[in-house]
CSV table of C-alpha atoms in Angstrom, one decimal:
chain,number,residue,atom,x,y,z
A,1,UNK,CA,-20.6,-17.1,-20.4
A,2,UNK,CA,-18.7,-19.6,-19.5
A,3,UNK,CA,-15.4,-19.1,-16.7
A,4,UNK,CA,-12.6,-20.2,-19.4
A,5,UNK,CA,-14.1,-18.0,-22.3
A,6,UNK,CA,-11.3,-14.6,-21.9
A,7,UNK,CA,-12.4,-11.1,-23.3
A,8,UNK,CA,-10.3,-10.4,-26.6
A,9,UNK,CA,-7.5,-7.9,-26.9
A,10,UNK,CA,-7.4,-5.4,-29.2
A,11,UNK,CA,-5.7,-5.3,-32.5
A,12,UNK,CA,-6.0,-1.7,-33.1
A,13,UNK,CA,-3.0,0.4,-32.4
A,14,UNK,CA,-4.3,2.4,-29.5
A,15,UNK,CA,-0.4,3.7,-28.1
A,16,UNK,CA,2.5,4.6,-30.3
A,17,UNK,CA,5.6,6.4,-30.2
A,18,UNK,CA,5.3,9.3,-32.5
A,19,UNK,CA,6.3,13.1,-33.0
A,20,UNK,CA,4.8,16.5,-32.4
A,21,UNK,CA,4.1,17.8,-35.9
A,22,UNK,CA,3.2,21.2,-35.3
A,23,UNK,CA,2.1,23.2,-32.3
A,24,UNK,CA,-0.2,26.2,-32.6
A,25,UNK,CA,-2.2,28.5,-30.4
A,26,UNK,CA,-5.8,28.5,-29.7
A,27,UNK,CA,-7.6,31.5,-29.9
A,28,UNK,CA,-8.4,33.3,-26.4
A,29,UNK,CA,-6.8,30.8,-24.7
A,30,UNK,CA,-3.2,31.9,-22.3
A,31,UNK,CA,-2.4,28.5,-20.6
A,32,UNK,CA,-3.4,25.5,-23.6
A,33,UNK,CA,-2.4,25.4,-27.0
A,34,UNK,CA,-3.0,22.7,-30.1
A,35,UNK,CA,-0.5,19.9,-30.9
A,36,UNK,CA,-0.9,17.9,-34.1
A,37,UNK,CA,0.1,14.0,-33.9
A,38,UNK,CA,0.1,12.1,-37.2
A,39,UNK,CA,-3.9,13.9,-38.0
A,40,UNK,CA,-5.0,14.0,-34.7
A,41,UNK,CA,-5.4,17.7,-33.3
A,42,UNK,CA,-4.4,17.4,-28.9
A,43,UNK,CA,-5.1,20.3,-26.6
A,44,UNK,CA,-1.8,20.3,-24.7
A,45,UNK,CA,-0.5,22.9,-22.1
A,46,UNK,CA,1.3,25.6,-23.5
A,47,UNK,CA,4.7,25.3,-23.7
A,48,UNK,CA,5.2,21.6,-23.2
A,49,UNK,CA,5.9,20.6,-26.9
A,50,UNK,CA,7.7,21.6,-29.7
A,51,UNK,CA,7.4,20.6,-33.8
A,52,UNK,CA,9.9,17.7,-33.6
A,53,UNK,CA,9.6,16.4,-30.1
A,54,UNK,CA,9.1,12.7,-29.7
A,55,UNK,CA,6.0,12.0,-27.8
A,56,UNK,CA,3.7,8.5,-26.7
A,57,UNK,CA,0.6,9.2,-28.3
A,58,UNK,CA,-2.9,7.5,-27.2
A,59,UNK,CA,-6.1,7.5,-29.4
A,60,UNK,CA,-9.9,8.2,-28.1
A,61,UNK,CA,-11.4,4.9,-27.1
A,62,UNK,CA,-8.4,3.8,-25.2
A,63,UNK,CA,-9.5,2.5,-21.4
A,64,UNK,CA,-6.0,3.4,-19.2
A,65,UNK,CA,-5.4,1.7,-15.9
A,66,UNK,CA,-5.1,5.0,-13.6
A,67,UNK,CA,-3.4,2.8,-11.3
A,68,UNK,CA,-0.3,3.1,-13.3
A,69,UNK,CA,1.3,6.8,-11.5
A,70,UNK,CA,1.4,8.4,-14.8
A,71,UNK,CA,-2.3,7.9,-15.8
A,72,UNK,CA,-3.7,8.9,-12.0
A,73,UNK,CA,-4.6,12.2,-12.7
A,74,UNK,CA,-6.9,10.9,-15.0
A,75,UNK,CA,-9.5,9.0,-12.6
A,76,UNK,CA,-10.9,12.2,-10.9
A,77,UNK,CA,-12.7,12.7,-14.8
A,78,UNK,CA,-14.3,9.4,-14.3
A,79,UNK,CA,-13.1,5.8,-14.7
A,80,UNK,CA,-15.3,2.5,-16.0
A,81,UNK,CA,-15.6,-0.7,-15.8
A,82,UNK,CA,-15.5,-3.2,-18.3
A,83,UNK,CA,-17.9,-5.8,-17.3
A,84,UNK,CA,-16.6,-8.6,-19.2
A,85,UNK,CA,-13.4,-8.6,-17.6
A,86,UNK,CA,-13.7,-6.2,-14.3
A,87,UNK,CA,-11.1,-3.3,-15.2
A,88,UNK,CA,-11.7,-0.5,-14.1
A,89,UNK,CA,-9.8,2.8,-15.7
A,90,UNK,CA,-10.4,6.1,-17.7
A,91,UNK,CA,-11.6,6.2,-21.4
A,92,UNK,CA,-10.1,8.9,-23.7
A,93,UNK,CA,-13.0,10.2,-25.3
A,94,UNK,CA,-13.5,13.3,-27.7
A,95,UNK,CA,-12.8,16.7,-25.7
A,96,UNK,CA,-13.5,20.4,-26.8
A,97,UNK,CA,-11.7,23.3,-24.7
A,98,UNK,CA,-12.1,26.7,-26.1
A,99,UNK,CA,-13.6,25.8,-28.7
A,100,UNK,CA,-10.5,23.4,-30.1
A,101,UNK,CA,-11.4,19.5,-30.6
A,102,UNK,CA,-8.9,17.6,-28.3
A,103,UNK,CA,-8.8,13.6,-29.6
A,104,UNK,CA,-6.5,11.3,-27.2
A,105,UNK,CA,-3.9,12.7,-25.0
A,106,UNK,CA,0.0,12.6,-25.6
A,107,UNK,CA,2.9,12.2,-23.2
A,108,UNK,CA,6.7,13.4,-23.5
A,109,UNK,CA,8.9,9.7,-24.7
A,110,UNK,CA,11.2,10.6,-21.6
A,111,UNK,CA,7.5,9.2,-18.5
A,112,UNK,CA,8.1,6.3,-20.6
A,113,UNK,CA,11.3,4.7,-20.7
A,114,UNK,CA,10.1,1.0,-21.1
A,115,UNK,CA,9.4,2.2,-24.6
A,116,UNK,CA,11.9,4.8,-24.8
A,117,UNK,CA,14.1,3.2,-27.7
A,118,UNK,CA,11.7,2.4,-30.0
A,119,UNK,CA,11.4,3.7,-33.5
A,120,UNK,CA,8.8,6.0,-34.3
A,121,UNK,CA,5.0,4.6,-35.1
A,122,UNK,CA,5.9,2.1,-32.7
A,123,UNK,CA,2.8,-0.1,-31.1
A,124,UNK,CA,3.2,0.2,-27.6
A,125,UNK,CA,-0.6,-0.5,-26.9
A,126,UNK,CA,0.5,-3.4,-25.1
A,127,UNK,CA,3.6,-2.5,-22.9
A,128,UNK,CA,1.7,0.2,-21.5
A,129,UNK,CA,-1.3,-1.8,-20.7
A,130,UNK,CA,-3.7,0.2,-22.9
A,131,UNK,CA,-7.0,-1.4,-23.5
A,132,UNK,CA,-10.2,-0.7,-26.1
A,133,UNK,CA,-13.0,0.1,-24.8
A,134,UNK,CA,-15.9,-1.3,-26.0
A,135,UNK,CA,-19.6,0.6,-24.6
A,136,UNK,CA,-21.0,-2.5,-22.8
A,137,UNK,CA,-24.3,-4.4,-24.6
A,138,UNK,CA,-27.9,-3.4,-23.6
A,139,UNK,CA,-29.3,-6.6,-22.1
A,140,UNK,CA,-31.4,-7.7,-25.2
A,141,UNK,CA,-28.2,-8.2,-27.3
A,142,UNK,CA,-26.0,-9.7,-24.7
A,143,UNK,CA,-27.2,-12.7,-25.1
A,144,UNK,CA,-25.2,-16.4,-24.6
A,145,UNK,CA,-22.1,-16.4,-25.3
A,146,UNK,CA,-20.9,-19.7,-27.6
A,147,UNK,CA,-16.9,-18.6,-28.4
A,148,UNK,CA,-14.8,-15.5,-29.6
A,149,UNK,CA,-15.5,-14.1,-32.7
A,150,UNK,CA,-14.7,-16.4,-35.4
A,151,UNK,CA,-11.5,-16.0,-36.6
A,152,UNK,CA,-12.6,-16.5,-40.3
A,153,UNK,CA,-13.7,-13.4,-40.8
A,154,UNK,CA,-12.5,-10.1,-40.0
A,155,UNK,CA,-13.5,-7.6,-37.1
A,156,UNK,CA,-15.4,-4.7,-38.6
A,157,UNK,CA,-13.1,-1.8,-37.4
A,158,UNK,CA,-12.6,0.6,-40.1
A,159,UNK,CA,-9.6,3.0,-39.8
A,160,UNK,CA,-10.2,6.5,-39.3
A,161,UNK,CA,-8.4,9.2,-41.4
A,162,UNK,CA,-6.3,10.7,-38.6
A,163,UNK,CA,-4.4,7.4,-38.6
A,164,UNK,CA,-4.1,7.0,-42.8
A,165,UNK,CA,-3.3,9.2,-45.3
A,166,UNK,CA,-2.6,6.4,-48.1
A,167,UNK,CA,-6.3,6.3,-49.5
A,168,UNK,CA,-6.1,10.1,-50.1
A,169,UNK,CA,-3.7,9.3,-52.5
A,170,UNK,CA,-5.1,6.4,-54.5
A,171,UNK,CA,-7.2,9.2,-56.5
A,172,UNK,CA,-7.5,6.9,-59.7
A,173,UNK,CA,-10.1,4.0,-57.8
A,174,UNK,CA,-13.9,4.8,-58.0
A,175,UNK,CA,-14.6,5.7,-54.2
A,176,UNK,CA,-18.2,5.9,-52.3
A,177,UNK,CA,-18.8,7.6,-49.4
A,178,UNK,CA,-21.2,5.4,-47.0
A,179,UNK,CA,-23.1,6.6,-44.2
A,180,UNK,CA,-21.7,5.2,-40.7
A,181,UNK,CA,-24.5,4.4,-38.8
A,182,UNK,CA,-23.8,4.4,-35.1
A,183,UNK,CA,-25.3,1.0,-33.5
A,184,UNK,CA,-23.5,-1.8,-32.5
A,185,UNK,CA,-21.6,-4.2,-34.7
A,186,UNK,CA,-23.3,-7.4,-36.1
A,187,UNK,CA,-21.8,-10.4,-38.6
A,188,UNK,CA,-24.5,-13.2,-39.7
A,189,UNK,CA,-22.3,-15.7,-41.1
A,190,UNK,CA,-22.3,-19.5,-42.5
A,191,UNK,CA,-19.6,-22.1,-42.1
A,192,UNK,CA,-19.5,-25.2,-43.3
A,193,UNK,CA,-23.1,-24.8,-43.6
A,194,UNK,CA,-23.8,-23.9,-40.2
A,195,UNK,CA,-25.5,-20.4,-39.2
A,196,UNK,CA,-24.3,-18.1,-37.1
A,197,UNK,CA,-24.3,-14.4,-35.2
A,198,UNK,CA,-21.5,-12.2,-33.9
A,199,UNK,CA,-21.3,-9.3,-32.1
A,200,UNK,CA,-17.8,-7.1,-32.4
A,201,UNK,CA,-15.9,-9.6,-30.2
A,202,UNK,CA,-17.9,-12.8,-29.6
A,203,UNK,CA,-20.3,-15.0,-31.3
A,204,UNK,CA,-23.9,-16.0,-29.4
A,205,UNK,CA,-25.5,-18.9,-29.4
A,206,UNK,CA,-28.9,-19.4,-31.2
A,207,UNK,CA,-31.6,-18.2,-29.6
A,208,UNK,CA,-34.6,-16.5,-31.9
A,209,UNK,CA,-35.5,-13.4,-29.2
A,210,UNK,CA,-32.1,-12.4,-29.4
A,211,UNK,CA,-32.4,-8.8,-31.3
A,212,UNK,CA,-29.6,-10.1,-33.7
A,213,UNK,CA,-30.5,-13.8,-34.5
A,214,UNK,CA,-34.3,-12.5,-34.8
A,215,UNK,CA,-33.2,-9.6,-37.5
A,216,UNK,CA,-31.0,-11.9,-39.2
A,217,UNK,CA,-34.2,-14.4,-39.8
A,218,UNK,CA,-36.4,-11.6,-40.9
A,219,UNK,CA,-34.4,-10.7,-43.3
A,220,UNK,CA,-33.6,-14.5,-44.3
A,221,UNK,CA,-29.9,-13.5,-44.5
A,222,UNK,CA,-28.3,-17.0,-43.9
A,223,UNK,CA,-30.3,-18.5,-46.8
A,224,UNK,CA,-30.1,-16.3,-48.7
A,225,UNK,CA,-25.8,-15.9,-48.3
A,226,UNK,CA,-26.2,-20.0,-49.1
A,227,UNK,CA,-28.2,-19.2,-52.4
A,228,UNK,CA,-25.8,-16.4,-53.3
A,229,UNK,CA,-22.6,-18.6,-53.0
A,230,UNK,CA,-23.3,-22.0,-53.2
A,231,UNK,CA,-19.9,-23.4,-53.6
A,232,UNK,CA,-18.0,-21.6,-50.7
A,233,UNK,CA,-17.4,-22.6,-47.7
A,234,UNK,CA,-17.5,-19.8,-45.2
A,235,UNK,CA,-19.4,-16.2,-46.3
A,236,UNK,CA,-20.3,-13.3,-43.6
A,237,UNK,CA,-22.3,-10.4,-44.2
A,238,UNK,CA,-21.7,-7.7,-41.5
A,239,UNK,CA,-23.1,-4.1,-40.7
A,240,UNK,CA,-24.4,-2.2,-38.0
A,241,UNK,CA,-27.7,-3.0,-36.3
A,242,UNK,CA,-29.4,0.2,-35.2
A,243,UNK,CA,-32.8,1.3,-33.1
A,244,UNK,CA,-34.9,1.1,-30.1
A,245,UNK,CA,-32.8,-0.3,-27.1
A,246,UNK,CA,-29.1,0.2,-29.0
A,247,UNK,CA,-26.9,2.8,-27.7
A,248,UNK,CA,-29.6,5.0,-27.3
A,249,UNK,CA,-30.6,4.9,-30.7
A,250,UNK,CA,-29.1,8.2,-31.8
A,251,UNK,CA,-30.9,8.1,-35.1
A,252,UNK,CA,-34.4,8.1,-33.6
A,253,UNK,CA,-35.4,5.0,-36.0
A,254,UNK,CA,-38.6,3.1,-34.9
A,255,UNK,CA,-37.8,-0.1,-35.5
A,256,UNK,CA,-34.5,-2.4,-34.7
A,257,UNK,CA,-32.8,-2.4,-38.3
A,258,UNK,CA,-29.4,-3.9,-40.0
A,259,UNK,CA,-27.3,-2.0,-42.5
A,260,UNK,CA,-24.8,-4.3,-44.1
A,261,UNK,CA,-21.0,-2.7,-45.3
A,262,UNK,CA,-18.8,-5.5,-45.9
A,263,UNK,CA,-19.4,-9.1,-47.6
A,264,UNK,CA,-16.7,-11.6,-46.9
A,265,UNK,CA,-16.3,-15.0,-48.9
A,266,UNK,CA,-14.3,-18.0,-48.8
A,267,UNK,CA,-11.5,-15.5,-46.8
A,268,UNK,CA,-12.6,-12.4,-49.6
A,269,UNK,CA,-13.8,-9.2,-49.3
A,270,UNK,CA,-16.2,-8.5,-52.0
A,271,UNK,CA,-16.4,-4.9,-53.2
A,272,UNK,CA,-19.5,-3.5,-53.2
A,273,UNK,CA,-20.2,-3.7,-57.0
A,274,UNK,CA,-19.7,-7.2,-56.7
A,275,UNK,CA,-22.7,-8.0,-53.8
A,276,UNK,CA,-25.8,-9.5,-54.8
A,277,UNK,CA,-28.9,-7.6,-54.9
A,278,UNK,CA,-30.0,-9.1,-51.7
A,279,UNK,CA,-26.9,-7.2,-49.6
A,280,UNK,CA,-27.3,-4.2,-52.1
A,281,UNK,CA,-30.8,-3.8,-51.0
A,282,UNK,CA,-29.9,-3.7,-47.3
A,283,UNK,CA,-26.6,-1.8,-47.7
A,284,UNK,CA,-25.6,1.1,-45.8
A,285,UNK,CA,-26.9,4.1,-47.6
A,286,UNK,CA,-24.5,6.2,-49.9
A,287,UNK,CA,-23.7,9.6,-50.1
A,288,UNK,CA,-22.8,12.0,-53.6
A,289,UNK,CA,-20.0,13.5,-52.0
A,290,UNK,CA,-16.4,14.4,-53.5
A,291,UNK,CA,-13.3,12.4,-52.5
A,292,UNK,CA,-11.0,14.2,-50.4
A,293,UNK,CA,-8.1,15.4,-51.1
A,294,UNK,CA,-7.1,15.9,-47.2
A,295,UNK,CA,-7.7,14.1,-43.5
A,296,UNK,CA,-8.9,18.3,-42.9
A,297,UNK,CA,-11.2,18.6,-45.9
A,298,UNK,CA,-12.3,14.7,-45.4
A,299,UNK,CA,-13.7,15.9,-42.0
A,300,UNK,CA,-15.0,19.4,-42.4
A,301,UNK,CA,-17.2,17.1,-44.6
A,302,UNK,CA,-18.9,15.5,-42.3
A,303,UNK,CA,-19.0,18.3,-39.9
A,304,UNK,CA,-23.2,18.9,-39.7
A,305,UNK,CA,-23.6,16.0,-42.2
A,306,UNK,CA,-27.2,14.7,-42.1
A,307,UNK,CA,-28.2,11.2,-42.0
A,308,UNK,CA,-29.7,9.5,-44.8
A,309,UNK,CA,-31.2,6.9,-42.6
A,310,UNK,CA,-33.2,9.5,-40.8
A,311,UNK,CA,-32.6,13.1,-42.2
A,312,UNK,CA,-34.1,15.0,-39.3
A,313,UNK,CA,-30.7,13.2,-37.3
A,314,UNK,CA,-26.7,14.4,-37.4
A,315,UNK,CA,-24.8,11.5,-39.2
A,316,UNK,CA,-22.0,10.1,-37.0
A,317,UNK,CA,-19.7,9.8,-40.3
A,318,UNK,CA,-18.8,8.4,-43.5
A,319,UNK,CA,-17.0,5.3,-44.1
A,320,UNK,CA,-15.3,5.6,-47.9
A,321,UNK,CA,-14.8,2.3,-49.8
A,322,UNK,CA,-13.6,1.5,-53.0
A,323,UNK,CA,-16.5,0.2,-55.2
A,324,UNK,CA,-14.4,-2.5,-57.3
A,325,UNK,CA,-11.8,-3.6,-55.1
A,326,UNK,CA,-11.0,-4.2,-51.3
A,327,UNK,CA,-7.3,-3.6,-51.3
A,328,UNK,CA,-5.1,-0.9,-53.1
A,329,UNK,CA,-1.3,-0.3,-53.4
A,330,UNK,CA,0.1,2.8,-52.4
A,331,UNK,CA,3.7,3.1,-52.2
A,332,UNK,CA,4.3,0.3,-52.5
A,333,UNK,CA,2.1,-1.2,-49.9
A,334,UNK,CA,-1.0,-3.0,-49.7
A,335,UNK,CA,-3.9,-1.4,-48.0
A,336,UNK,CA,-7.5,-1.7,-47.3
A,337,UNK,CA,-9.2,0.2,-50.1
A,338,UNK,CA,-11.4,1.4,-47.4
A,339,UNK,CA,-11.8,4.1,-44.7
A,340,UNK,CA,-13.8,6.4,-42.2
A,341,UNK,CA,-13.9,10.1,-41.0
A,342,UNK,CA,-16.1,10.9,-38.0
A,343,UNK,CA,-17.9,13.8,-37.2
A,344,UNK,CA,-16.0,15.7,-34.0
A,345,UNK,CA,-19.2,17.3,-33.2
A,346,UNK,CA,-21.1,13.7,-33.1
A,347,UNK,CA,-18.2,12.0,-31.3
A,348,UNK,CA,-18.3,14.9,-28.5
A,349,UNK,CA,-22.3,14.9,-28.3
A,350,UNK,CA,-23.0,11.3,-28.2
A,351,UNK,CA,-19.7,9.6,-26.4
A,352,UNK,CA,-20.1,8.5,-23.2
């Protein structure tokens, strides 16, 4: 890597100001109690909210500098460091206490008065210093590093339902409920006729033993994006790349495999009933499940959901996409017609 190249920040809305919801107790439990923030469910201590009270609200994934006085008491659960870039801090990750699923953590608005007159579903991921976390590479993918992720295409992130309830209500689209496979990101894309691999926030230089370049020339996917689209001038296919060696391979596969789940060309997501049969045939698998009419009902289905990859496994979730278009209006605002719900039990079990 070389000195000047700078690890990315994250566009995802990690920190926001937002408001309690609803507080309610947990059963056999004297000293916690359950606070609901947009969809998320918190474990907070009893007492210390109210439905109505404004509140700074920071998702699971989040890496918090517990060098900052109000993230301190944090470090004695752990801290990690991100190699990329040295800091070292906690990582919100999914919690149960007494039997209650407890996703992020939330503060009262008044420890934060940098960000105290901000409107609500304010970002604030920034001004407090909040960071992604991103689990670091097993050697065989991290590879050489030739630039950021190319900014032609998007980053893979899907949002999860806690943080949308917009899809729920686009009821007249024909939706499909993929499998999310849990690996580590993967784009193999062409520009201006020129191959190329990306992980979820940099591209890597050619090199056939690399696990990525060397699945994406077994399966012949450059050429065969080339064949598919002739005319254009920039085309991805991304998905997950899963098995031996990646994140501990949760699914038990035997062999290092890609899953594809989005196709962008010339700048355009293609829905999925518009991929060619080469991307169809190495899609992500699908699920015959009904569309949800709540964030509740979308994740008590994938509560115990069984892989289709390997059947034997837990799924980590479902990622629901539109099959004839990539965007929607609801409410007058454009969304992506595409979203996931993750499995509380998986997230608890297999973060680390």
């Amino acid at each position: 890597m070389t000195d000047t190249l700078i690890a990315p920040t994250t566009s995802r809305a990690l920190a926001t100001v937002e408001t309690i919801l609803d507080v309610q107790p947990i059963p056999d439990a004297d000293a916690i109690e359950r606070a609901r923030v947009r969809g998320w469910d918190v474990v907070v201590k009893k007492g210390e909210f109210t439905a109505g009270d404004p509140c700074v609200y920071i998702e699971v994934d989040s890496h918090l500098d517990t060098t900052d006085p109000r993230f301190e008491f944090l470090a004695p659960r752990g801290v990690r460091t991100d190699e990329l870039t040295g800091f070292t801090g906690h990582v919100l990750k999914t919690a149960r206490l007494r039997g209650q699923y407890s996703q992020g953590i939330v503060f009262p608005l008044s420890e934060f008065p940098e960000v105290a007159d901000l409107p609500y579903g304010a970002d604030v991921t920034g001004l407090l210093g909040v960071r992604k976390w991103d689990p670091p590479l097993p050697a065989g993918l991290a590879g050489s590093v030739a630039g950021l992720f190319p900014s032609q295409f998007p980053k893979t992130d899907e949002e999860r339902i806690q943080n949308v309830s917009e899809p729920l209500r686009a009821r007249d689209l024909d939706w499909v409920a993929t499998e999310k496979v849990d690996g580590t990101s993967m784009t193999v894309f062409v520009v201006e006729g020129q191959d190329g691999i990306a992980g979820r926030n940099y591209e890597y230089k050619r090199n056939d033993d690399h696990a990525m370049w060397k699945k994406a020339l077994e399966l012949g996917v450059h050429e065969k994006l080339r064949t598919a689209f002739p005319d254009a001038t920039s085309m991805a296919l991304q998905g997950e790349l899963f098995g031996p060696g990646i994140q501990k391979n949760p699914l038990q596969v035997r062999d290092v495999t890609f899953a594809a789940f989005t196709l962008v060309v010339d700048g355009q997501e293609l829905p999925r009933d518009e991929w060619p049969a080469f991307a169809l045939d190495i899609a992500v698998p699908v699920y015959d499940l009904p569309y949800p009419e709540t964030s509740d009902e979308a994740l008590a289905q994938v509560d115990g959901l069984k892989s289709l990859v390997n059947p034997q496994r837990k799924a980590e979730g479902v990622v629901w996409r539109a099959k004839t278009t990539s965007k929607v209006v609801v409410d007058g605002k454009v969304i992506r017609a595409s979203w996931k719900a993750i499995s509380n039990a998986y997230a608890r079990k297999f973060d680390q």
